[in-house]
Coordinates of N, CA and C in Angstrom, one line a residue:
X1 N 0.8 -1.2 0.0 CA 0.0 0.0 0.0 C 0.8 1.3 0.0
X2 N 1.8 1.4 0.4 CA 3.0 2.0 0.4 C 3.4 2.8 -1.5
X3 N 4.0 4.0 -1.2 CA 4.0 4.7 -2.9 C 4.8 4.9 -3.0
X4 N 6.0 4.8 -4.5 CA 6.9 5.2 -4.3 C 7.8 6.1 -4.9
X5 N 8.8 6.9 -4.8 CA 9.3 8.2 -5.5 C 10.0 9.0 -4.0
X6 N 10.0 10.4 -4.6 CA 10.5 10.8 -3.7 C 9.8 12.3 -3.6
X7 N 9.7 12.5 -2.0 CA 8.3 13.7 -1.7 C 9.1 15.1 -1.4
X8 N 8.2 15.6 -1.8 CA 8.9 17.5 -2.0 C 8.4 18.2 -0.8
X9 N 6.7 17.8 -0.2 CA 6.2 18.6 0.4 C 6.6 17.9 2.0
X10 N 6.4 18.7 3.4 CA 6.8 18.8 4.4 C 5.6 16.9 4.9
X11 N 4.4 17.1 4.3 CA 3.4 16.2 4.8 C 3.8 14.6 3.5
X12 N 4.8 14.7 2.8 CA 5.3 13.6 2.2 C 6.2 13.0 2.3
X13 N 6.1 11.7 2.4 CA 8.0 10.9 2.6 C 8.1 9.9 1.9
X14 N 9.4 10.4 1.6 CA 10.1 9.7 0.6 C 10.6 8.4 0.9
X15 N 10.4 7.6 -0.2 CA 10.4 6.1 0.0 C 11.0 5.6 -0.9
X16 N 12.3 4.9 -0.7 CA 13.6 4.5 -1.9 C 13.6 2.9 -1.5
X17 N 13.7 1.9 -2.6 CA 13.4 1.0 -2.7 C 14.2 0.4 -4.0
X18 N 14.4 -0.9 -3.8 CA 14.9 -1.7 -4.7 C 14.1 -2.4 -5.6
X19 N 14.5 -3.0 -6.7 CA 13.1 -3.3 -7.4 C 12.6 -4.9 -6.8
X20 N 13.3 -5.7 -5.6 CA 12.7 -6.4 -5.2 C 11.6 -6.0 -4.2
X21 N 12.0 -4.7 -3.9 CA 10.6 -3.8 -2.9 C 9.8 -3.8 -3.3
X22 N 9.8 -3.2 -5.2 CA 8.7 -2.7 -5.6 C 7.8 -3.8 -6.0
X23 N 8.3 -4.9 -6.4 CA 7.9 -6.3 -6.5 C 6.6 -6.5 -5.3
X24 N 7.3 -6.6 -4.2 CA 6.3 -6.6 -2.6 C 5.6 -5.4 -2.8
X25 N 5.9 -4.3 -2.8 CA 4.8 -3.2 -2.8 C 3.7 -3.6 -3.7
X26 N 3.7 -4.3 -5.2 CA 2.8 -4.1 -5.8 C 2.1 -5.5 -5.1
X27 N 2.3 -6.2 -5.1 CA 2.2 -7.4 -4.2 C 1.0 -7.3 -3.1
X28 N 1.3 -5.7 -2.6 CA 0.7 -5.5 -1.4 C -0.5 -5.0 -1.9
X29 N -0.3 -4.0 -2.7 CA -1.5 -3.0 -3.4 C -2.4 -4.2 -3.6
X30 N -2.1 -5.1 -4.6 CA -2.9 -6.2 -5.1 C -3.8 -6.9 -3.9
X31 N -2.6 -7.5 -3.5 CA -3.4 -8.1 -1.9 C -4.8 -7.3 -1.2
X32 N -4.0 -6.5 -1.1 CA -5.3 -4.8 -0.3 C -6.4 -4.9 -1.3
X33 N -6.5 -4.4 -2.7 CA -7.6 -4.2 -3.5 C -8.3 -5.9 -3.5
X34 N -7.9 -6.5 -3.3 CA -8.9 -8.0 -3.4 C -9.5 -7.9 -1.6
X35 N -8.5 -7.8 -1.1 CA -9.4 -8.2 0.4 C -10.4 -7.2 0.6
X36 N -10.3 -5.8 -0.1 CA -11.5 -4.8 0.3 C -12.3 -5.1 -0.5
X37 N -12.0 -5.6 -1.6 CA -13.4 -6.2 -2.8 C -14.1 -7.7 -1.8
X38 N -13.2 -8.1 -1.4 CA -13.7 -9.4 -0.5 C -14.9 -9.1 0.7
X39 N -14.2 -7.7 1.1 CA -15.3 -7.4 2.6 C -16.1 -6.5 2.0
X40 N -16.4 -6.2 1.3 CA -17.5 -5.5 0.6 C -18.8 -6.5 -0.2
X41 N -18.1 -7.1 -0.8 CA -18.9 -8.1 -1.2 C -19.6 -9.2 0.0
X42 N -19.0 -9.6 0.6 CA -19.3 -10.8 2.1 C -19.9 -9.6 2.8
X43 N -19.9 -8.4 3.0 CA -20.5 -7.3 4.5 C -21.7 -7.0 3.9
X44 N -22.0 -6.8 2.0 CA -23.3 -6.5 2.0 C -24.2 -8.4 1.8
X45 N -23.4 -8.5 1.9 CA -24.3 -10.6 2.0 C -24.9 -10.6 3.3
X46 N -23.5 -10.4 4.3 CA -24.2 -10.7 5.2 C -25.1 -9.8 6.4
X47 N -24.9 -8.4 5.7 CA -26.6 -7.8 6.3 C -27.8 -8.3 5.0
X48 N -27.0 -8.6 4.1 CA -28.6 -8.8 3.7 C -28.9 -10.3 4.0
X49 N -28.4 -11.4 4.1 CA -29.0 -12.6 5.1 C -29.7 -12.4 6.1
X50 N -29.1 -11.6 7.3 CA -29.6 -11.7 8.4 C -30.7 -10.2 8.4
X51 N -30.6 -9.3 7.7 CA -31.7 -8.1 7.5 C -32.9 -8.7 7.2
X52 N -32.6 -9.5 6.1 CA -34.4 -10.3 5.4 C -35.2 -11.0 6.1
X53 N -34.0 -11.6 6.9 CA -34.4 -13.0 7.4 C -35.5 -12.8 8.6
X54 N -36.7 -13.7 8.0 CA -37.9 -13.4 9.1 C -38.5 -14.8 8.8
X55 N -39.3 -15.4 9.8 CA -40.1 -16.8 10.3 C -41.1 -16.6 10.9
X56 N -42.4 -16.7 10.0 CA -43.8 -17.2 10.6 C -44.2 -18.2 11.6
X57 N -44.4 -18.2 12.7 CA -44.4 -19.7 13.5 C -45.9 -19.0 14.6
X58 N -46.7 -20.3 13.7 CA -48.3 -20.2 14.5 C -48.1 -21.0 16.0
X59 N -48.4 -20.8 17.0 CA -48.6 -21.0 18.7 C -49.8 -21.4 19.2
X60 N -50.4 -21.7 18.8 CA -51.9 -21.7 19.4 C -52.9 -20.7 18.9
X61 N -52.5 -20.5 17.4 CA -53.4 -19.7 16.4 C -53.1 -18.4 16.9
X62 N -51.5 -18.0 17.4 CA -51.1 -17.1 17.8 C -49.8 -16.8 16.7
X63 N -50.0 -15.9 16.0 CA -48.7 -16.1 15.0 C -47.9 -15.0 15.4
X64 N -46.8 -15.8 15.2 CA -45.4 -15.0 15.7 C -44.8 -15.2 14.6
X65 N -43.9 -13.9 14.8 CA -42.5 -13.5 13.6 C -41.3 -13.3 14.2
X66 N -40.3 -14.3 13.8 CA -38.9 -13.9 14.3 C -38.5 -13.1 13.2
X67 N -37.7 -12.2 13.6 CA -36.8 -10.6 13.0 C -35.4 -10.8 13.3
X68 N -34.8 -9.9 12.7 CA -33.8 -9.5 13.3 C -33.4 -8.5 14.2
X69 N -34.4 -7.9 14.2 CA -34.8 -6.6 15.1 C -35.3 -7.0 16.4
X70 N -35.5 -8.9 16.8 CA -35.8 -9.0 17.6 C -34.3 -9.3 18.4
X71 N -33.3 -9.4 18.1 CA -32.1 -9.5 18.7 C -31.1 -8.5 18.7
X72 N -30.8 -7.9 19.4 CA -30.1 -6.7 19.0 C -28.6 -6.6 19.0
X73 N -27.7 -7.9 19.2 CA -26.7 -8.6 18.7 C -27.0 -8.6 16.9
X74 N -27.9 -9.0 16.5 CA -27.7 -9.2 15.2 C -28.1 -7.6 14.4
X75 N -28.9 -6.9 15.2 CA -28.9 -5.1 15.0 C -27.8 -4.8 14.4
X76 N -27.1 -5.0 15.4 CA -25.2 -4.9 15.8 C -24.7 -5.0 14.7
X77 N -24.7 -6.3 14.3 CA -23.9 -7.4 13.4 C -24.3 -6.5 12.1
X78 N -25.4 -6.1 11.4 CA -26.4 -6.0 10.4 C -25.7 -3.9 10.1
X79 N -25.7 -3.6 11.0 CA -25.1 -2.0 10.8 C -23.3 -2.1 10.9
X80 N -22.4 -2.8 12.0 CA -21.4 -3.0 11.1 C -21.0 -3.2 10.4
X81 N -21.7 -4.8 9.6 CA -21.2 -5.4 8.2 C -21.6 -4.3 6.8
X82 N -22.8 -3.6 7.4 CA -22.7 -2.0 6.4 C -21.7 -1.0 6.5
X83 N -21.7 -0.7 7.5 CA -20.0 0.4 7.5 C -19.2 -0.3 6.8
X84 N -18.8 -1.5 7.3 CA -17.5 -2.1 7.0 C -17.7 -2.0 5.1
X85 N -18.7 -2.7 4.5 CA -19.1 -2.7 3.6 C -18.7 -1.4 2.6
X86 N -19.4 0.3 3.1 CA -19.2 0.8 2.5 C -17.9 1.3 2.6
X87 N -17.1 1.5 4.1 CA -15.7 1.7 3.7 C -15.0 1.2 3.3
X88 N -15.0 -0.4 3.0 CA -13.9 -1.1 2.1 C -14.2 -0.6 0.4
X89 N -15.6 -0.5 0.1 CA -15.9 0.5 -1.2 C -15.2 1.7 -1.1
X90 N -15.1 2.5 -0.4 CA -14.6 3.6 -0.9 C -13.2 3.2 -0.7
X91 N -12.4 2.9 0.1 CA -11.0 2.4 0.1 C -10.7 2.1 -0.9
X92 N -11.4 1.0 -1.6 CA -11.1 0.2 -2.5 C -11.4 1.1 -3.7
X93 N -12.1 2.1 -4.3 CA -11.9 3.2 -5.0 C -10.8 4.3 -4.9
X94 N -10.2 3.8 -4.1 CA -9.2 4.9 -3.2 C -7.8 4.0 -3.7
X95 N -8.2 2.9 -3.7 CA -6.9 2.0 -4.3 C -6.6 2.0 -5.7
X96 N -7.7 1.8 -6.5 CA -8.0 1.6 -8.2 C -7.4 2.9 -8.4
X97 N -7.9 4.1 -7.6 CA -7.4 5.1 -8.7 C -5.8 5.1 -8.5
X98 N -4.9 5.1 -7.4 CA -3.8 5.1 -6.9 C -3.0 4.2 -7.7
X99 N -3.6 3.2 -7.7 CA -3.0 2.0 -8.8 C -2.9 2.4 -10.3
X100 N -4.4 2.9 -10.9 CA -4.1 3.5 -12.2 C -3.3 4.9 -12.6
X101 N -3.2 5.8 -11.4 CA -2.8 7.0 -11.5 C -1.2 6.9 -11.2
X102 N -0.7 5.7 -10.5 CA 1.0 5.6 -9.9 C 1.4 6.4 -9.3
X103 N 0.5 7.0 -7.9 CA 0.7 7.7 -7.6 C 2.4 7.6 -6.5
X104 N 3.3 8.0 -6.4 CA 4.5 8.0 -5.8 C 4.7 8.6 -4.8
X105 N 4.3 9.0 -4.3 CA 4.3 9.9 -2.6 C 2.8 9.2 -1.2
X106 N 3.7 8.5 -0.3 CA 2.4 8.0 0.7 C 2.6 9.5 1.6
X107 N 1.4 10.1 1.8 CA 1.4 11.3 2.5 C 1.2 10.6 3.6
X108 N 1.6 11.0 5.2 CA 1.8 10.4 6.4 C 0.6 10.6 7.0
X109 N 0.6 11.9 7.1 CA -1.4 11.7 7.4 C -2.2 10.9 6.8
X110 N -2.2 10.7 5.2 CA -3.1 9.9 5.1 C -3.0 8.4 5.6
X111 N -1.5 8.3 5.4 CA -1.4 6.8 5.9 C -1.8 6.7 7.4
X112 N -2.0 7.2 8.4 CA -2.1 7.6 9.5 C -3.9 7.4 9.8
X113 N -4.6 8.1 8.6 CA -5.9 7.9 8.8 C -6.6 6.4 8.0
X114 N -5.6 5.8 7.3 CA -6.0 4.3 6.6 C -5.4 3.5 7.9
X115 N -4.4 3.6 8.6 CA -4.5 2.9 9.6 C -5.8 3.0 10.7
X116 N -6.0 3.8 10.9 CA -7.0 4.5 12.0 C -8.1 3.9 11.6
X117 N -8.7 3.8 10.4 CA -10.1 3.7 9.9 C -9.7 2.1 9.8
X118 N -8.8 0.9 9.3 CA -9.1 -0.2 9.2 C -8.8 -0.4 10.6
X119 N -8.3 -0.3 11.8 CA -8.4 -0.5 13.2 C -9.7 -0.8 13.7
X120 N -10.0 0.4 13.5 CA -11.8 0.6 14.1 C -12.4 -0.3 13.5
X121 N -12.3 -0.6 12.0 CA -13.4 -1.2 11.4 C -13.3 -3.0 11.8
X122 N -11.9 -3.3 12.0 CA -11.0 -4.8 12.6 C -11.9 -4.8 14.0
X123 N -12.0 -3.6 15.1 CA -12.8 -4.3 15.8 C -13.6 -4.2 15.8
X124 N -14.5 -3.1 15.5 CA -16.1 -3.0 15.4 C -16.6 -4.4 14.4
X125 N -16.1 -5.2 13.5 CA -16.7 -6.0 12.9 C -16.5 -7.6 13.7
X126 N -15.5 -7.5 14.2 CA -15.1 -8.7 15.3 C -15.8 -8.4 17.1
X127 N -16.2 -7.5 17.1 CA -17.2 -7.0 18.0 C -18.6 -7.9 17.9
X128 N -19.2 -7.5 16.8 CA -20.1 -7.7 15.9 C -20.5 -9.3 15.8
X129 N -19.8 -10.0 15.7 CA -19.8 -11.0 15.0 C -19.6 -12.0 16.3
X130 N -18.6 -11.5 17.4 CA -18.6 -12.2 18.9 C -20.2 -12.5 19.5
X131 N -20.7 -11.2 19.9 CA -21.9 -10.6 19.9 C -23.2 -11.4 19.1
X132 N -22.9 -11.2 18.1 CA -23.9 -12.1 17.3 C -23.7 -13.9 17.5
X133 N -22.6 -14.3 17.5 CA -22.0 -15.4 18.0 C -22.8 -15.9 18.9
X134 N -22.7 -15.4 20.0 CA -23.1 -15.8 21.9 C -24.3 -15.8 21.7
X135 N -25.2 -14.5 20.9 CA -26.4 -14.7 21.0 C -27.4 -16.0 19.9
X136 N -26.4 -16.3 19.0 CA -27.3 -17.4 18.5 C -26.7 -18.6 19.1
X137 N -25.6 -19.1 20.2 CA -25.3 -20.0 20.4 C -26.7 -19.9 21.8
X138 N -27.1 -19.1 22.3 CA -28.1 -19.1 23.4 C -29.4 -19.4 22.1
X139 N -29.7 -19.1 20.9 CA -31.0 -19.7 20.5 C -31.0 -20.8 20.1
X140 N -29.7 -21.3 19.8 CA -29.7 -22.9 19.1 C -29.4 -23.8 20.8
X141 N -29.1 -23.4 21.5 CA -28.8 -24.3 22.4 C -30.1 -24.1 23.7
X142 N -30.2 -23.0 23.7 CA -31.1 -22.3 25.4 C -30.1 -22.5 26.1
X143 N -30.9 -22.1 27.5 CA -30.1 -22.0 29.1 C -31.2 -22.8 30.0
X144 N -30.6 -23.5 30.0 CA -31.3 -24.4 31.1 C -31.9 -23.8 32.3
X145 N -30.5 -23.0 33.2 CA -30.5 -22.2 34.3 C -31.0 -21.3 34.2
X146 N -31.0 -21.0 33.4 CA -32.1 -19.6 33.3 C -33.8 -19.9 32.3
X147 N -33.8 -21.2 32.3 CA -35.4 -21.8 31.4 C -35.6 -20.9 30.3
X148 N -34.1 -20.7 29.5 CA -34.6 -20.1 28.5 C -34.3 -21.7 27.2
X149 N -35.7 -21.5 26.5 CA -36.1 -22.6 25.7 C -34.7 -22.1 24.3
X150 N -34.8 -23.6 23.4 CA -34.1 -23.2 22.2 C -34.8 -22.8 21.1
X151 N -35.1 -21.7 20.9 CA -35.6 -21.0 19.9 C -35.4 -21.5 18.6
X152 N -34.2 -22.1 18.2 CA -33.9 -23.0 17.4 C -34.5 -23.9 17.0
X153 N -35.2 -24.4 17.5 CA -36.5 -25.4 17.4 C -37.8 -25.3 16.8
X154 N -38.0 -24.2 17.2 CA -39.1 -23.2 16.4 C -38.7 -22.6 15.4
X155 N -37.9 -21.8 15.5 CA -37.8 -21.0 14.0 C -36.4 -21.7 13.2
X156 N -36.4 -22.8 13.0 CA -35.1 -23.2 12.0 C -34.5 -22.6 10.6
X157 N -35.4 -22.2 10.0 CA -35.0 -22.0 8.7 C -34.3 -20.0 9.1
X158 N -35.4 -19.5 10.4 CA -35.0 -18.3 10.3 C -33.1 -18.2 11.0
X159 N -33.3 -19.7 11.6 CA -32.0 -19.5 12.5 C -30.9 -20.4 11.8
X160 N -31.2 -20.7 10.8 CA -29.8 -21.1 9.6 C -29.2 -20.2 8.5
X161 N -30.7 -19.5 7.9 CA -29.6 -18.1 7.1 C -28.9 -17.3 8.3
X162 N -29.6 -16.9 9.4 CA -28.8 -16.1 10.6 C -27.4 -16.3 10.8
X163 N -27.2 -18.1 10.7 CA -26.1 -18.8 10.7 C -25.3 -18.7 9.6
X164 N -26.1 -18.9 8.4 CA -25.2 -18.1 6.9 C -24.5 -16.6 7.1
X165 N -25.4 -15.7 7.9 CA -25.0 -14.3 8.1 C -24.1 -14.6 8.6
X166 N -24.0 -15.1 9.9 CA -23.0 -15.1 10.9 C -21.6 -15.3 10.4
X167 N -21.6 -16.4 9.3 CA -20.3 -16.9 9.0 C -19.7 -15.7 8.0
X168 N -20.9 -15.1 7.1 CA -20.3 -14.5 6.1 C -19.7 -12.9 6.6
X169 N -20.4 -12.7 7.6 CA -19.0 -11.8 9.0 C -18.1 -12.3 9.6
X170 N -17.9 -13.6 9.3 CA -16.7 -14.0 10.4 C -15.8 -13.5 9.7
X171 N -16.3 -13.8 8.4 CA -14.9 -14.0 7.3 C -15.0 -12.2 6.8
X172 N -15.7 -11.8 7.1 CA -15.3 -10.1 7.0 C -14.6 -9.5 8.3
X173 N -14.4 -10.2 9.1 CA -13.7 -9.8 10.5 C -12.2 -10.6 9.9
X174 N -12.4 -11.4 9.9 CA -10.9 -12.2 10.0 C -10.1 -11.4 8.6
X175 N -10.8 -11.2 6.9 CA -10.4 -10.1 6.2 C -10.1 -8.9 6.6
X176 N -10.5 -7.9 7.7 CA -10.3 -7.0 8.3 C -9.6 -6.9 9.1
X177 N -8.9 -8.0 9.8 CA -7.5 -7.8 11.0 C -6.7 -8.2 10.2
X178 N -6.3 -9.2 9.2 CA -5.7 -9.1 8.2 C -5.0 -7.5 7.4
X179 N -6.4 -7.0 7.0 CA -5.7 -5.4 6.4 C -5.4 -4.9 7.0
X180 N -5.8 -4.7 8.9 CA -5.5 -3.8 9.2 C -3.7 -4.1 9.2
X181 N -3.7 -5.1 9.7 CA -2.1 -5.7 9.6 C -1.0 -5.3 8.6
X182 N -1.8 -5.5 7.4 CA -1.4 -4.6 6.3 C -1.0 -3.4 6.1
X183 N -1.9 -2.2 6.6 CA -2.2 -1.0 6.9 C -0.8 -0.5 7.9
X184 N -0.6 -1.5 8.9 CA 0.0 -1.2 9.9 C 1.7 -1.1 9.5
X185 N 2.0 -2.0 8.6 CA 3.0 -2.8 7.9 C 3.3 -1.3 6.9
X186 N 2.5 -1.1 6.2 CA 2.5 0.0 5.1 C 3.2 1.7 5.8
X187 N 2.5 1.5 7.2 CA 2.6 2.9 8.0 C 4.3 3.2 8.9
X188 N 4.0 1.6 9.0 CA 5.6 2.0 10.2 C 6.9 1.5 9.7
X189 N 6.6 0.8 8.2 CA 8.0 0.9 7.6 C 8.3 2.2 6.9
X190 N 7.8 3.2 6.5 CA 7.8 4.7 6.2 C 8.8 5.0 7.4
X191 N 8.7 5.3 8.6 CA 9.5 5.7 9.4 C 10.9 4.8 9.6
X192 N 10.8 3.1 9.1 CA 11.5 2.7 9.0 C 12.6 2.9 8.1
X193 N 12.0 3.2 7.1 CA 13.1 3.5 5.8 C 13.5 4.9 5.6
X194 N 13.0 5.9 6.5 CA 13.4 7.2 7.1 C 14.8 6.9 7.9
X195 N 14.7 6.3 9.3 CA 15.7 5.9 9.5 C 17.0 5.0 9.0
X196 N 16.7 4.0 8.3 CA 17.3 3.3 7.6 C 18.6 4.5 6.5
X197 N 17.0 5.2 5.8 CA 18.5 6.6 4.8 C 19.0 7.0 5.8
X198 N 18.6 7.7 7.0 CA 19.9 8.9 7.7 C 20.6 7.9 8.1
X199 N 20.6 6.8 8.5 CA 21.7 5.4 8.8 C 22.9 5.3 7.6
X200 N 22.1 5.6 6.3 CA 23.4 5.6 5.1 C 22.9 4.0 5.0
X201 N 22.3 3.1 5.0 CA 21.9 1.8 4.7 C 21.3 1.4 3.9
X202 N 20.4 2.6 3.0 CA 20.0 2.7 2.3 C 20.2 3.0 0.8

């Protein structure tokens, strides 16, 4: 994710590299644009699995509907996999053009604010997904000690796409500490290879 050339202005740094660098840098770019097309694609699946997902179940000529609105774990789940969703879109527009335009200068602030924003988004989606986790392991299983029944029993079909949602955030969380990783890698070898030139190692 890293750009390379050499920067004029005070908020640019310069980044000198071998061409087995540039090899890995492009490496990385690549890497990055697939995993944010990956969490973009999987974050709007999985609010729209668990968004739609609703079950009719008659009681004694009493009909009930399971939601997702009736769990607010999957609220949760359903509004981060949207964030996450749209900001790996715009990132990932933020990559395409960088890639087609070659751009050669990583400005430090910005790299500063792509760390910042994939951080948050690494936990708020593994938040999300914990959270949604516990709460459908209590409807597929119940609590005995607390006489809560398995809900699971009754609404099955509603509580297996839930389980499709669930998975298709796991894998947008586990994508997302991944980039942020990336992100992190991109940001603090800049200061590495700062020190590295005034070293003369470079």
């Amino acid at each position: 994710m890293s750009y390379l050339g050499v920067g004029v202005s005070p908020g640019n740094v310069p980044v000198y590299h071998g061409t087995f660098l540039k090899v890995v840098d492009r490496r990385i770019r690549v890497v990055e644009l697939i995993l944010r097309c990956v969490i973009c694609g999987l974050g709007v699946l999985a609010a729209v699995l668990v968004g739609t997902d609703s079950q009719v179940k008659e009681i004694f000529t009493i009909r009930k509907t399971a939601r997702f609105t009736d769990m607010k774990a999957l609220v949760f789940l359903v509004i981060a996999n949207g964030i996450a969703a749209t900001y790996s879109l715009l990132q990932g527009v933020r990559c395409v053009v960088g890639m087609f335009k070659g751009s050669l200068l990583f400005n430090k602030p910005l790299a500063w604010a792509i760390f910042s924003g994939d951080q948050v988004m690494a936990y708020l989606t593994v938040a999300a997904v914990a959270a949604a986790a516990q709460s459908a392991a209590f409807a597929k299983m119940g609590q005995p000690e607390l006489q809560w029944m398995k809900l699971c029993d009754m609404y099955g079909k509603f509580c297996n796409q839930v389980g499709e949602g669930i998975a298709s955030a796991l894998l947008v969380s586990l994508s997302m500490v991944v980039l942020s990783c990336i992100s992190a890698f991109s940001l603090f070898r800049l200061y590495g290879g700062i020190k590295s030139k005034n070293g003369g190692r470079w």
